[in-house]
Amino acid sequence: MKFDDDQSTRQRVARSILVEGPSTAAALAARLDLTPAAVRRHLDVLLEEGAVEAREPRRSSHQGRGRPAKVFALTERGRGNFDQQYDDLAVQALRFLADTAGEAGVRDFAQRRAEFIRRGFVQVQERDPSLSPAEVLAQVFTDEGYVAAVRTVPIMGGPVVGEQLCQQHCPVSHVAHEFPQLCEAETAAIGELLGTHVQRLATIAHGDGVCTTCIPNPQTPSKPSKPTKKEQVTT
């Protein structure tokens, strides 16, 4: 019985890292209402299983004296414990498509798959008009298993210049590692929906801890362009 309880708690620890991103043992303890000692015990097992890895925190995130606490992030194996059991079949199917229909066939498939973004965007926006476009996208991706959230991107001493769509999990990351057309089609669909250029800064498929898409703020003022000679004459 205790084994089942421990297994369940470890799953809670792993899922908390999945949803919230790389976390310290103290943060996990507070989030899950566990003692730090209990969390460390479960982290030790997850480390031994290769489901998580310990990382040094970013310098910007450490404040105060003393040695900064390590953060724990899910590994590829840890992510695979969730909902990637059909990856091998999907990869084989896409390899067959690439062999029979070529690059164009794979891109057509990726674009058709990305329709969930366009379809979901309309549905979520109608359901909750108070959400910003980026927040709508986060909900759309979360509904598809990506565990997405939005954060603003400020510049030092200046106004907010944009937002980042952050996906803590990617249900197709193993497939997208070999077929990046899936990521490219998603990015293109986001840009078309928002009517602006968006850029993928990081992807889980290529070893990053989170998929990050930069979305410019349409309200950010741009530098006025110089009038052409024709405009100068007419004015």
XYZ file of N, CA and C in Angstrom:
705
model
N 0.831 -1.200 0.000
C 0.000 0.000 0.000
C 0.868 1.252 0.000
N 1.934 1.212 0.812
C 2.827 2.363 0.872
C 3.519 2.580 -0.464
N 3.824 1.480 -1.178
C 4.453 1.610 -2.491
C 3.547 2.394 -3.424
N 2.249 2.076 -3.427
C 1.298 2.785 -4.275
C 1.217 4.256 -3.910
N 1.231 4.548 -2.603
C 1.186 5.935 -2.144
C 2.420 6.698 -2.608
N 3.599 6.059 -2.473
C 4.832 6.704 -2.908
C 4.813 6.950 -4.414
N 4.320 5.967 -5.167
C 4.257 6.114 -6.620
C 3.349 7.261 -7.002
N 2.209 7.364 -6.323
C 1.254 8.432 -6.603
C 1.854 9.795 -6.284
N 2.574 9.892 -5.171
C 3.185 11.169 -4.789
C 4.282 11.557 -5.765
N 5.057 10.576 -6.214
C 6.100 10.871 -7.199
C 5.488 11.387 -8.498
N 4.358 10.828 -8.882
C 3.665 11.310 -10.076
C 3.200 12.745 -9.889
N 2.760 13.070 -8.681
C 2.366 14.455 -8.384
C 3.562 15.397 -8.491
N 4.710 14.948 -7.975
C 5.926 15.757 -8.050
C 6.317 15.980 -9.513
N 6.314 14.906 -10.290
C 6.695 15.011 -11.703
C 5.717 15.892 -12.468
N 4.420 15.742 -12.196
C 3.430 16.544 -12.914
C 3.536 18.018 -12.534
N 3.864 18.300 -11.286
C 4.038 19.686 -10.859
C 5.184 20.335 -11.625
N 6.264 19.591 -11.840
C 7.385 20.105 -12.634
C 6.957 20.282 -14.083
N 6.156 19.352 -14.570
C 5.661 19.441 -15.945
C 4.842 20.708 -16.149
N 3.943 20.988 -15.213
C 3.024 22.124 -15.351
C 3.712 23.449 -15.064
N 4.505 23.493 -13.987
C 5.093 24.755 -13.537
C 6.494 25.008 -14.084
N 7.114 23.995 -14.676
C 8.466 24.165 -15.175
C 9.496 23.781 -14.118
N 10.796 23.870 -14.439
C 11.857 23.521 -13.494
C 11.659 24.193 -12.139
N 11.765 23.415 -11.064
C 11.421 23.901 -9.724
C 12.439 23.423 -8.701
N 12.582 24.192 -7.634
C 13.413 23.767 -6.515
C 12.611 22.819 -5.631
N 13.318 22.099 -4.770
C 12.644 21.191 -3.844
C 11.732 21.979 -2.900
N 12.187 23.155 -2.481
C 11.378 23.975 -1.575
C 10.089 24.426 -2.241
N 10.179 24.831 -3.516
C 8.984 25.267 -4.245
C 8.008 24.118 -4.418
N 8.527 22.927 -4.712
C 7.673 21.755 -4.869
C 6.990 21.406 -3.549
N 7.733 21.493 -2.448
C 7.168 21.181 -1.142
C 6.006 22.119 -0.809
N 6.200 23.413 -1.068
C 5.147 24.387 -0.784
C 3.944 24.175 -1.699
N 4.201 23.854 -2.945
C 3.132 23.699 -3.929
C 2.288 22.460 -3.659
N 2.930 21.387 -3.195
C 2.249 20.110 -3.023
C 1.888 19.816 -1.570
N 2.179 20.759 -0.682
C 1.893 20.593 0.749
C 2.598 19.358 1.310
N 3.889 19.246 0.974
C 4.722 18.161 1.474
C 5.899 18.749 2.240
N 6.571 17.929 3.017
C 7.776 18.411 3.688
C 8.927 18.416 2.690
N 9.885 19.320 2.844
C 11.054 19.323 1.951
C 11.777 17.975 1.927
N 11.836 17.310 3.087
C 12.514 16.015 3.152
C 11.788 14.978 2.299
N 10.457 15.003 2.325
C 9.679 14.051 1.523
C 9.879 14.314 0.034
N 9.889 15.585 -0.342
C 10.085 15.932 -1.751
C 11.455 15.477 -2.222
N 12.476 15.715 -1.411
C 13.833 15.312 -1.798
C 13.932 13.797 -1.949
N 13.224 13.073 -1.106
C 13.237 11.609 -1.206
C 12.651 11.160 -2.544
N 11.543 11.774 -2.944
C 10.925 11.416 -4.222
C 11.775 11.901 -5.399
N 12.403 13.052 -5.247
C 13.286 13.550 -6.302
C 14.480 12.624 -6.497
N 14.989 12.071 -5.402
C 16.116 11.134 -5.504
C 15.732 9.922 -6.348
N 14.501 9.430 -6.161
C 14.041 8.274 -6.938
C 13.871 8.665 -8.404
N 13.288 9.842 -8.640
C 13.091 10.303 -10.013
C 14.421 10.546 -10.716
N 15.408 11.029 -9.961
C 16.751 11.218 -10.521
C 17.364 9.876 -10.897
N 17.191 8.893 -10.011
C 17.747 7.561 -10.258
C 17.076 6.917 -11.471
N 15.786 7.183 -11.650
C 15.048 6.627 -12.795
C 15.363 7.365 -14.088
N 15.995 8.537 -13.969
C 16.285 9.334 -15.151
C 15.100 10.149 -15.616
N 14.086 10.315 -14.743
C 12.896 11.074 -15.112
C 13.093 12.572 -14.916
N 13.993 12.953 -14.003
C 14.302 14.370 -13.792
C 15.811 14.545 -13.767
N 16.242 15.786 -13.918
C 17.656 16.114 -13.812
C 17.802 17.382 -12.991
N 18.911 17.489 -12.268
C 19.183 18.669 -11.457
C 19.980 19.674 -12.280
N 19.579 20.924 -12.192
C 20.247 21.979 -12.944
C 20.620 23.123 -12.009
N 21.679 23.843 -12.395
C 22.033 25.051 -11.667
C 21.042 26.145 -12.055
N 20.545 26.923 -11.085
C 19.586 27.983 -11.421
C 20.252 29.117 -12.178
N 19.451 29.864 -12.899
C 19.978 31.042 -13.581
C 20.401 32.078 -12.555
N 21.477 32.772 -12.846
C 21.990 33.758 -11.886
C 20.975 34.834 -11.589
N 20.203 35.226 -12.612
C 19.230 36.305 -12.432
C 18.120 35.914 -11.474
N 17.878 34.592 -11.300
C 16.788 34.150 -10.446
C 17.223 33.954 -8.999
N 18.532 34.053 -8.723
C 19.031 33.849 -7.368
C 19.234 35.183 -6.664
N 18.630 35.296 -5.494
C 18.784 36.498 -4.693
C 19.204 36.091 -3.290
N 19.939 36.966 -2.639
C 20.360 36.678 -1.280
C 21.686 35.957 -1.223
N 22.090 35.674 0.009
C 23.381 35.028 0.222
C 23.236 33.516 0.170
N 24.387 32.861 0.183
C 24.392 31.413 0.202
C 24.346 30.810 -1.186
N 24.578 29.515 -1.202
C 24.609 28.790 -2.468
C 23.178 28.638 -3.002
N 22.948 28.969 -4.262
C 21.591 28.861 -4.807
C 21.123 27.412 -4.872
N 19.839 27.194 -4.606
C 19.278 25.844 -4.636
C 19.163 25.357 -6.079
N 19.405 24.075 -6.279
C 19.265 23.491 -7.615
C 17.799 23.438 -8.007
N 17.559 23.493 -9.298
C 16.210 23.309 -9.809
C 16.148 21.956 -10.505
N 14.980 21.361 -10.479
C 14.788 20.028 -11.049
C 13.858 20.126 -12.245
N 14.299 19.571 -13.372
C 13.544 19.635 -14.620
C 13.302 18.224 -15.143
N 12.197 18.058 -15.866
C 11.911 16.765 -16.475
C 12.875 16.491 -17.617
N 13.300 15.263 -17.719
C 14.118 14.832 -18.848
C 13.193 14.344 -19.963
N 13.790 13.975 -21.078
C 12.996 13.420 -22.183
C 12.269 12.156 -21.727
N 12.941 11.347 -20.912
C 12.299 10.137 -20.406
C 11.139 10.501 -19.483
N 11.336 11.526 -18.660
C 10.273 11.938 -17.751
C 9.040 12.437 -18.488
N 9.251 13.179 -19.555
C 8.118 13.648 -20.368
C 7.435 12.470 -21.047
N 8.246 11.500 -21.441
C 7.694 10.350 -22.146
C 6.787 9.503 -21.279
N 6.863 9.684 -19.957
C 6.006 8.910 -19.059
C 4.560 9.389 -19.080
N 4.294 10.500 -19.746
C 2.935 11.041 -19.715
C 2.099 10.537 -20.884
N 2.175 11.170 -22.031
C 1.239 10.776 -23.087
C 1.907 10.635 -24.446
N 3.100 10.054 -24.483
C 3.822 9.917 -25.746
C 3.990 8.454 -26.155
N 3.026 7.595 -25.740
C 3.188 6.175 -26.011
C 3.019 5.813 -27.476
N 2.462 6.721 -28.284
C 2.244 6.416 -29.691
C 3.289 7.078 -30.601
N 4.344 7.560 -30.023
C 5.352 8.277 -30.802
C 5.977 7.404 -31.887
N 6.344 6.178 -31.530
C 7.008 5.303 -32.507
C 6.122 5.068 -33.723
N 4.844 4.844 -33.479
C 3.917 4.625 -34.581
C 3.795 5.873 -35.439
N 3.713 7.049 -34.791
C 3.584 8.314 -35.527
C 4.819 8.575 -36.382
N 6.000 8.304 -35.828
C 7.239 8.516 -36.574
C 7.286 7.598 -37.787
N 6.903 6.339 -37.590
C 6.907 5.392 -38.703
C 5.945 5.846 -39.806
N 4.774 6.354 -39.386
C 3.788 6.808 -40.371
C 4.314 8.005 -41.156
N 4.974 8.935 -40.472
C 5.505 10.114 -41.154
C 6.699 9.751 -42.044
N 7.480 8.783 -41.626
C 8.577 8.315 -42.487
C 8.026 7.723 -43.778
N 6.952 6.950 -43.641
C 6.315 6.369 -44.821
C 5.768 7.469 -45.717
N 5.146 8.496 -45.094
C 4.608 9.614 -45.872
C 5.730 10.355 -46.594
N 6.865 10.547 -45.910
C 8.000 11.236 -46.524
C 8.551 10.436 -47.703
N 8.573 9.101 -47.567
C 9.085 8.253 -48.649
C 8.152 8.232 -49.852
N 6.848 8.278 -49.594
C 5.876 8.127 -50.689
C 5.412 9.457 -51.279
N 5.311 10.493 -50.429
C 4.796 11.782 -50.903
C 5.839 12.889 -50.859
N 7.002 12.601 -50.287
C 8.069 13.591 -50.245
C 7.848 14.678 -49.216
N 8.734 15.677 -49.250
C 8.687 16.806 -48.322
C 7.341 17.523 -48.380
N 6.794 17.675 -49.573
C 5.513 18.379 -49.719
C 4.400 17.651 -48.980
N 4.429 16.330 -49.003
C 3.412 15.557 -48.308
C 3.482 15.742 -46.802
N 4.691 15.774 -46.265
C 4.861 15.980 -44.823
C 4.382 17.373 -44.430
N 4.707 18.375 -45.243
C 4.287 19.746 -44.933
C 2.763 19.881 -45.005
N 2.159 19.226 -45.984
C 0.693 19.267 -46.089
C 0.052 18.658 -44.846
N 0.623 17.542 -44.400
C 0.101 16.905 -43.188
C 0.256 17.830 -41.980
N 1.440 18.451 -41.836
C 1.699 19.336 -40.702
C 0.740 20.528 -40.697
N 0.483 21.080 -41.878
C -0.432 22.208 -41.967
C -1.856 21.798 -41.616
N -2.255 20.605 -42.055
C -3.604 20.138 -41.721
C -3.724 19.882 -40.226
N -2.677 19.325 -39.627
C -2.711 19.086 -38.179
C -2.821 20.395 -37.401
N -2.177 21.454 -37.895
C -2.185 22.747 -37.212
C -3.553 23.421 -37.259
N -4.509 22.830 -37.965
C -5.857 23.398 -38.015
C -6.501 23.444 -36.636
N -6.019 22.594 -35.698
C -6.600 22.634 -34.363
C -6.406 24.010 -33.716
N -5.352 24.724 -34.123
C -5.091 26.053 -33.567
C -6.147 27.035 -34.072
N -6.379 27.036 -35.366
C -7.374 27.953 -35.939
C -8.771 27.628 -35.431
N -9.108 26.366 -35.415
C -10.438 25.939 -34.984
C -10.657 26.250 -33.495
N -9.662 25.914 -32.684
C -9.776 26.148 -31.247
C -9.777 27.621 -30.894
N -9.043 28.424 -31.679
C -8.965 29.864 -31.392
C -10.357 30.489 -31.431
N -11.123 30.164 -32.456
C -12.473 30.720 -32.595
C -13.359 30.251 -31.445
N -13.278 28.983 -31.098
C -14.130 28.427 -30.052
C -13.831 29.046 -28.683
N -12.534 29.150 -28.347
C -12.154 29.706 -27.043
C -12.477 31.192 -26.981
N -12.253 31.911 -28.063
C -12.537 33.346 -28.101
C -14.028 33.611 -27.920
N -14.859 32.799 -28.523
C -16.307 32.952 -28.355
C -16.738 32.608 -26.935
N -16.062 31.647 -26.349
C -16.398 31.212 -24.994
C -15.991 32.242 -23.942
N -14.853 32.903 -24.159
C -14.371 33.883 -23.184
C -13.746 35.066 -23.909
N -14.563 36.065 -24.302
C -14.056 37.228 -25.049
C -13.097 38.108 -24.257
N -13.029 37.913 -22.934
C -12.154 38.762 -22.114
C -10.680 38.394 -22.262
N -10.388 37.217 -22.815
C -8.996 36.770 -22.945
C -8.288 37.527 -24.067
N -7.007 37.800 -23.852
C -6.189 38.377 -24.920
C -5.917 37.301 -25.958
N -5.520 37.685 -27.174
C -5.219 36.671 -28.188
C -4.193 35.639 -27.726
N -3.158 36.092 -27.016
C -2.141 35.154 -26.530
C -2.724 34.212 -25.484
N -3.605 34.733 -24.637
C -4.238 33.894 -23.621
C -5.175 32.876 -24.266
N -5.832 33.274 -25.339
C -6.674 32.340 -26.089
C -5.818 31.195 -26.630
N -4.687 31.552 -27.208
C -3.780 30.529 -27.741
C -3.297 29.584 -26.645
N -2.984 30.135 -25.477
C -2.525 29.302 -24.366
C -3.588 28.283 -23.987
N -4.848 28.721 -23.989
C -5.930 27.801 -23.662
C -6.103 26.729 -24.741
N -5.973 27.155 -26.000
C -6.086 26.210 -27.116
C -5.017 25.125 -27.006
N -3.775 25.537 -26.761
C -2.683 24.568 -26.666
C -2.820 23.697 -25.419
N -3.269 24.284 -24.317
C -3.469 23.499 -23.098
C -4.524 22.425 -23.316
N -5.590 22.779 -24.022
C -6.641 21.801 -24.325
C -6.105 20.630 -25.143
N -5.021 20.879 -25.892
C -4.416 19.830 -26.706
C -3.275 19.109 -25.990
N -3.080 19.417 -24.692
C -2.075 18.708 -23.911
C -0.714 19.360 -23.826
N -0.618 20.649 -24.215
C 0.687 21.315 -24.222
C 1.031 22.008 -22.910
N 0.089 22.170 -21.993
C 0.297 22.850 -20.712
C 0.921 24.223 -20.965
N 0.153 25.109 -21.559
C 0.675 26.411 -21.999
C 0.246 27.547 -21.078
N 1.054 28.597 -21.064
C 0.761 29.809 -20.297
C 1.378 30.992 -21.030
N 1.008 32.189 -20.585
C 1.495 33.420 -21.221
C 2.252 34.246 -20.200
N 3.362 34.814 -20.617
C 4.052 35.780 -19.760
C 4.452 36.983 -20.590
N 4.390 38.140 -19.960
C 4.771 39.368 -20.654
C 6.282 39.506 -20.678
N 6.775 40.251 -21.658
C 8.216 40.414 -21.843
C 8.546 41.903 -21.763
N 8.961 42.389 -20.592
C 9.306 43.805 -20.465
C 10.748 44.071 -20.861
N 11.041 45.322 -21.183
C 12.426 45.737 -21.376
C 12.809 46.608 -20.194
N 14.076 46.660 -19.911
C 14.559 47.369 -18.743
C 14.106 48.836 -18.761
N 13.279 49.205 -17.779
C 12.851 50.595 -17.651
C 11.877 51.044 -18.719
N 11.346 50.110 -19.495
C 10.459 50.506 -20.579
C 9.131 49.788 -20.519
N 8.257 50.016 -21.506
C 6.946 49.385 -21.528
C 7.036 47.930 -21.962
N 5.951 47.204 -21.780
C 5.896 45.824 -22.250
C 5.963 45.821 -23.770
N 6.818 44.997 -24.332
C 6.980 44.994 -25.791
C 6.408 43.737 -26.427
N 5.910 42.819 -25.648
C 5.349 41.626 -26.239
C 5.026 40.576 -25.206
N 4.632 39.411 -25.677
C 4.294 38.307 -24.807
C 4.997 37.050 -25.296
N 5.126 36.101 -24.392
C 5.692 34.806 -24.758
C 4.678 33.725 -24.444
N 4.428 32.893 -25.443
C 3.590 31.718 -25.256
C 4.515 30.586 -24.839
N 4.371 30.106 -23.615
C 5.284 29.103 -23.066
C 4.550 27.776 -22.902
N 5.067 26.720 -23.515
C 4.488 25.391 -23.431
C 5.426 24.498 -22.625
N 4.979 24.113 -21.428
C 5.812 23.294 -20.553
C 5.869 21.840 -21.003
N 4.966 21.476 -21.904
C 4.920 20.093 -22.371
C 4.542 20.088 -23.842
N 5.070 19.130 -24.582
C 4.719 18.987 -25.995
C 4.406 17.520 -26.266
N 3.150 17.174 -26.520
C 2.775 15.776 -26.723
C 3.353 15.161 -27.997
N 3.924 15.987 -28.879
C 4.501 15.447 -30.121
C 5.990 15.753 -30.232
N 6.638 16.031 -29.103
C 8.039 16.477 -29.153
C 8.964 15.426 -29.771
N 8.750 14.137 -29.462
C 9.620 13.102 -30.016
C 9.475 13.025 -31.534
N 8.246 13.207 -32.012
C 7.999 13.171 -33.452
C 8.572 14.418 -34.118
N 8.342 15.582 -33.466
C 8.807 16.851 -34.033
C 10.322 16.947 -34.064
N 10.998 16.157 -33.230
C 12.460 16.152 -33.261
C 12.959 15.704 -34.628
N 12.288 14.729 -35.222
C 12.662 14.247 -36.544
C 11.936 14.992 -37.660
N 10.748 15.511 -37.338
C 9.944 16.206 -38.350
C 9.591 17.610 -37.849
N 10.542 18.565 -37.951
C 10.315 19.936 -37.458
C 9.202 20.658 -38.218
N 8.711 20.063 -39.300
C 7.606 20.680 -40.030
C 6.386 20.859 -39.126
N 6.242 20.009 -38.107
C 5.120 20.134 -37.183
C 5.202 21.446 -36.415
N 6.393 21.774 -35.912
C 6.592 23.040 -35.183
C 6.427 24.234 -36.125
N 6.966 24.099 -37.325
C 6.902 25.202 -38.284
C 5.457 25.521 -38.664
N 4.644 24.484 -38.822
C 3.243 24.698 -39.179
C 2.477 25.358 -38.040
N 2.777 24.976 -36.795
C 2.130 25.602 -35.645
C 2.487 27.083 -35.578
N 3.769 27.396 -35.751
C 4.217 28.792 -35.703
C 3.555 29.614 -36.804
N 3.475 29.050 -38.001
C 2.840 29.757 -39.118
C 1.368 30.006 -38.838
N 0.681 29.023 -38.243
C -0.739 29.180 -37.930
C -0.962 30.276 -36.904
N -0.078 30.359 -35.907
C -0.187 31.417 -34.893
C -0.012 32.787 -35.540
N 1.005 32.914 -36.385
C 1.259 34.184 -37.057
C 0.095 34.619 -37.935
N -0.500 33.663 -38.662
C -1.636 33.993 -39.528
C -2.840 34.448 -38.709
N -3.086 33.772 -37.591
C -4.222 34.135 -36.746
C -4.076 35.534 -36.163
N -2.867 35.863 -35.723
C -2.628 37.146 -35.065
C -2.279 38.247 -36.055
N -2.026 37.886 -37.299
C -1.676 38.882 -38.302
C -0.353 39.558 -38.039
N 0.602 38.821 -37.458
C 1.911 39.394 -37.156
C 2.963 38.298 -37.218
N 4.213 38.700 -37.313
C 5.306 37.733 -37.340
C 5.592 37.254 -35.923
N 5.570 35.946 -35.714
C 5.931 35.378 -34.423
C 7.162 34.501 -34.616
N 7.881 34.292 -33.527
C 9.146 33.558 -33.632
C 9.274 32.553 -32.517
N 9.632 31.320 -32.883
C 9.928 30.295 -31.890
C 11.340 30.518 -31.364
N 11.449 30.744 -30.069
C 12.755 30.972 -29.460
C 13.368 29.674 -28.930
N 12.526 28.719 -28.580
C 13.022 27.453 -28.032
C 11.955 26.386 -28.247
N 12.400 25.138 -28.347
C 11.461 24.029 -28.507
C 11.917 22.834 -27.687
N 10.961 22.152 -27.086
C 11.245 20.929 -26.343
C 11.802 19.873 -27.288
N 11.314 19.879 -28.529
C 11.737 18.880 -29.518
C 13.235 18.920 -29.771
N 13.859 20.073 -29.529
C 15.290 20.198 -29.773
C 16.080 20.385 -28.478
N 15.511 19.871 -27.381
C 16.268 19.783 -26.140
C 16.068 20.901 -25.148
N 15.251 21.898 -25.474
C 15.000 22.980 -24.522
C 13.980 22.529 -23.481
N 13.973 23.198 -22.344
C 13.068 22.803 -21.274
C 11.630 23.198 -21.514
N 11.411 24.124 -22.432
C 10.067 24.639 -22.696
C 10.013 25.153 -24.127
N 8.845 25.035 -24.747
C 8.647 25.660 -26.062
C 8.244 27.108 -25.832
N 8.968 28.028 -26.434
C 8.704 29.452 -26.232
C 8.513 30.145 -27.569
N 7.361 30.804 -27.711
C 7.051 31.542 -28.927
C 6.879 33.014 -28.578
N 7.643 33.863 -29.230
C 7.588 35.304 -28.970
C 6.498 35.927 -29.833
N 5.574 36.649 -29.168
C 4.463 37.298 -29.854
C 4.581 38.809 -29.635
N 4.868 39.593 -30.662
C 4.975 41.046 -30.491
C 3.652 41.645 -30.037
N 3.735 42.683 -29.255
C 2.546 43.401 -28.811
C 2.121 44.356 -29.915
N 0.913 44.187 -30.465
C 0.490 45.075 -31.558
C 0.344 46.526 -31.131
N 0.270 46.759 -29.810
C 0.121 48.131 -29.324
C 1.458 48.827 -29.126
N 2.546 48.066 -29.273
C 3.867 48.672 -29.124
C 4.109 49.663 -30.248
N 4.362 50.931 -29.931
C 4.551 51.923 -30.990
C 5.807 51.645 -31.791
N 5.709 51.799 -33.075
C 6.877 51.629 -33.946
C 7.355 52.993 -34.393
N 8.582 53.064 -34.846
C 9.135 54.335 -35.292
C 8.429 54.802 -36.557
N 8.022 56.047 -36.614
C 7.343 56.524 -37.823
C 8.291 56.511 -39.009
N 7.778 56.079 -40.143
C 8.618 56.035 -41.340
C 8.689 57.419 -41.958
N 9.785 57.687 -42.637
C 9.961 58.979 -43.276
C 9.049 59.085 -44.491
N 8.399 60.219 -44.699
C 7.507 60.358 -45.856
C 8.293 60.296 -47.148
N 7.669 59.709 -48.167
C 8.315 59.656 -49.464
C 8.255 61.021 -50.110
N 9.012 61.193 -51.212
C 8.997 62.487 -51.919
C 7.615 62.821 -52.401
N 6.859 61.792 -52.829
C 5.517 62.024 -53.341
C 4.623 62.544 -52.233
N 4.744 61.923 -51.001
C 3.935 62.362 -49.872
C 4.304 63.771 -49.470
N 5.594 64.139 -49.542
C 6.011 65.493 -49.187
C 5.426 66.519 -50.122
N 5.317 66.147 -51.394
C 4.762 67.072 -52.374
C 3.275 67.287 -52.147
N 2.540 66.161 -51.895
C 1.100 66.257 -51.730
C 0.702 66.965 -50.456
N 1.577 66.925 -49.433
C 1.267 67.612 -48.191
C 1.753 69.055 -48.225
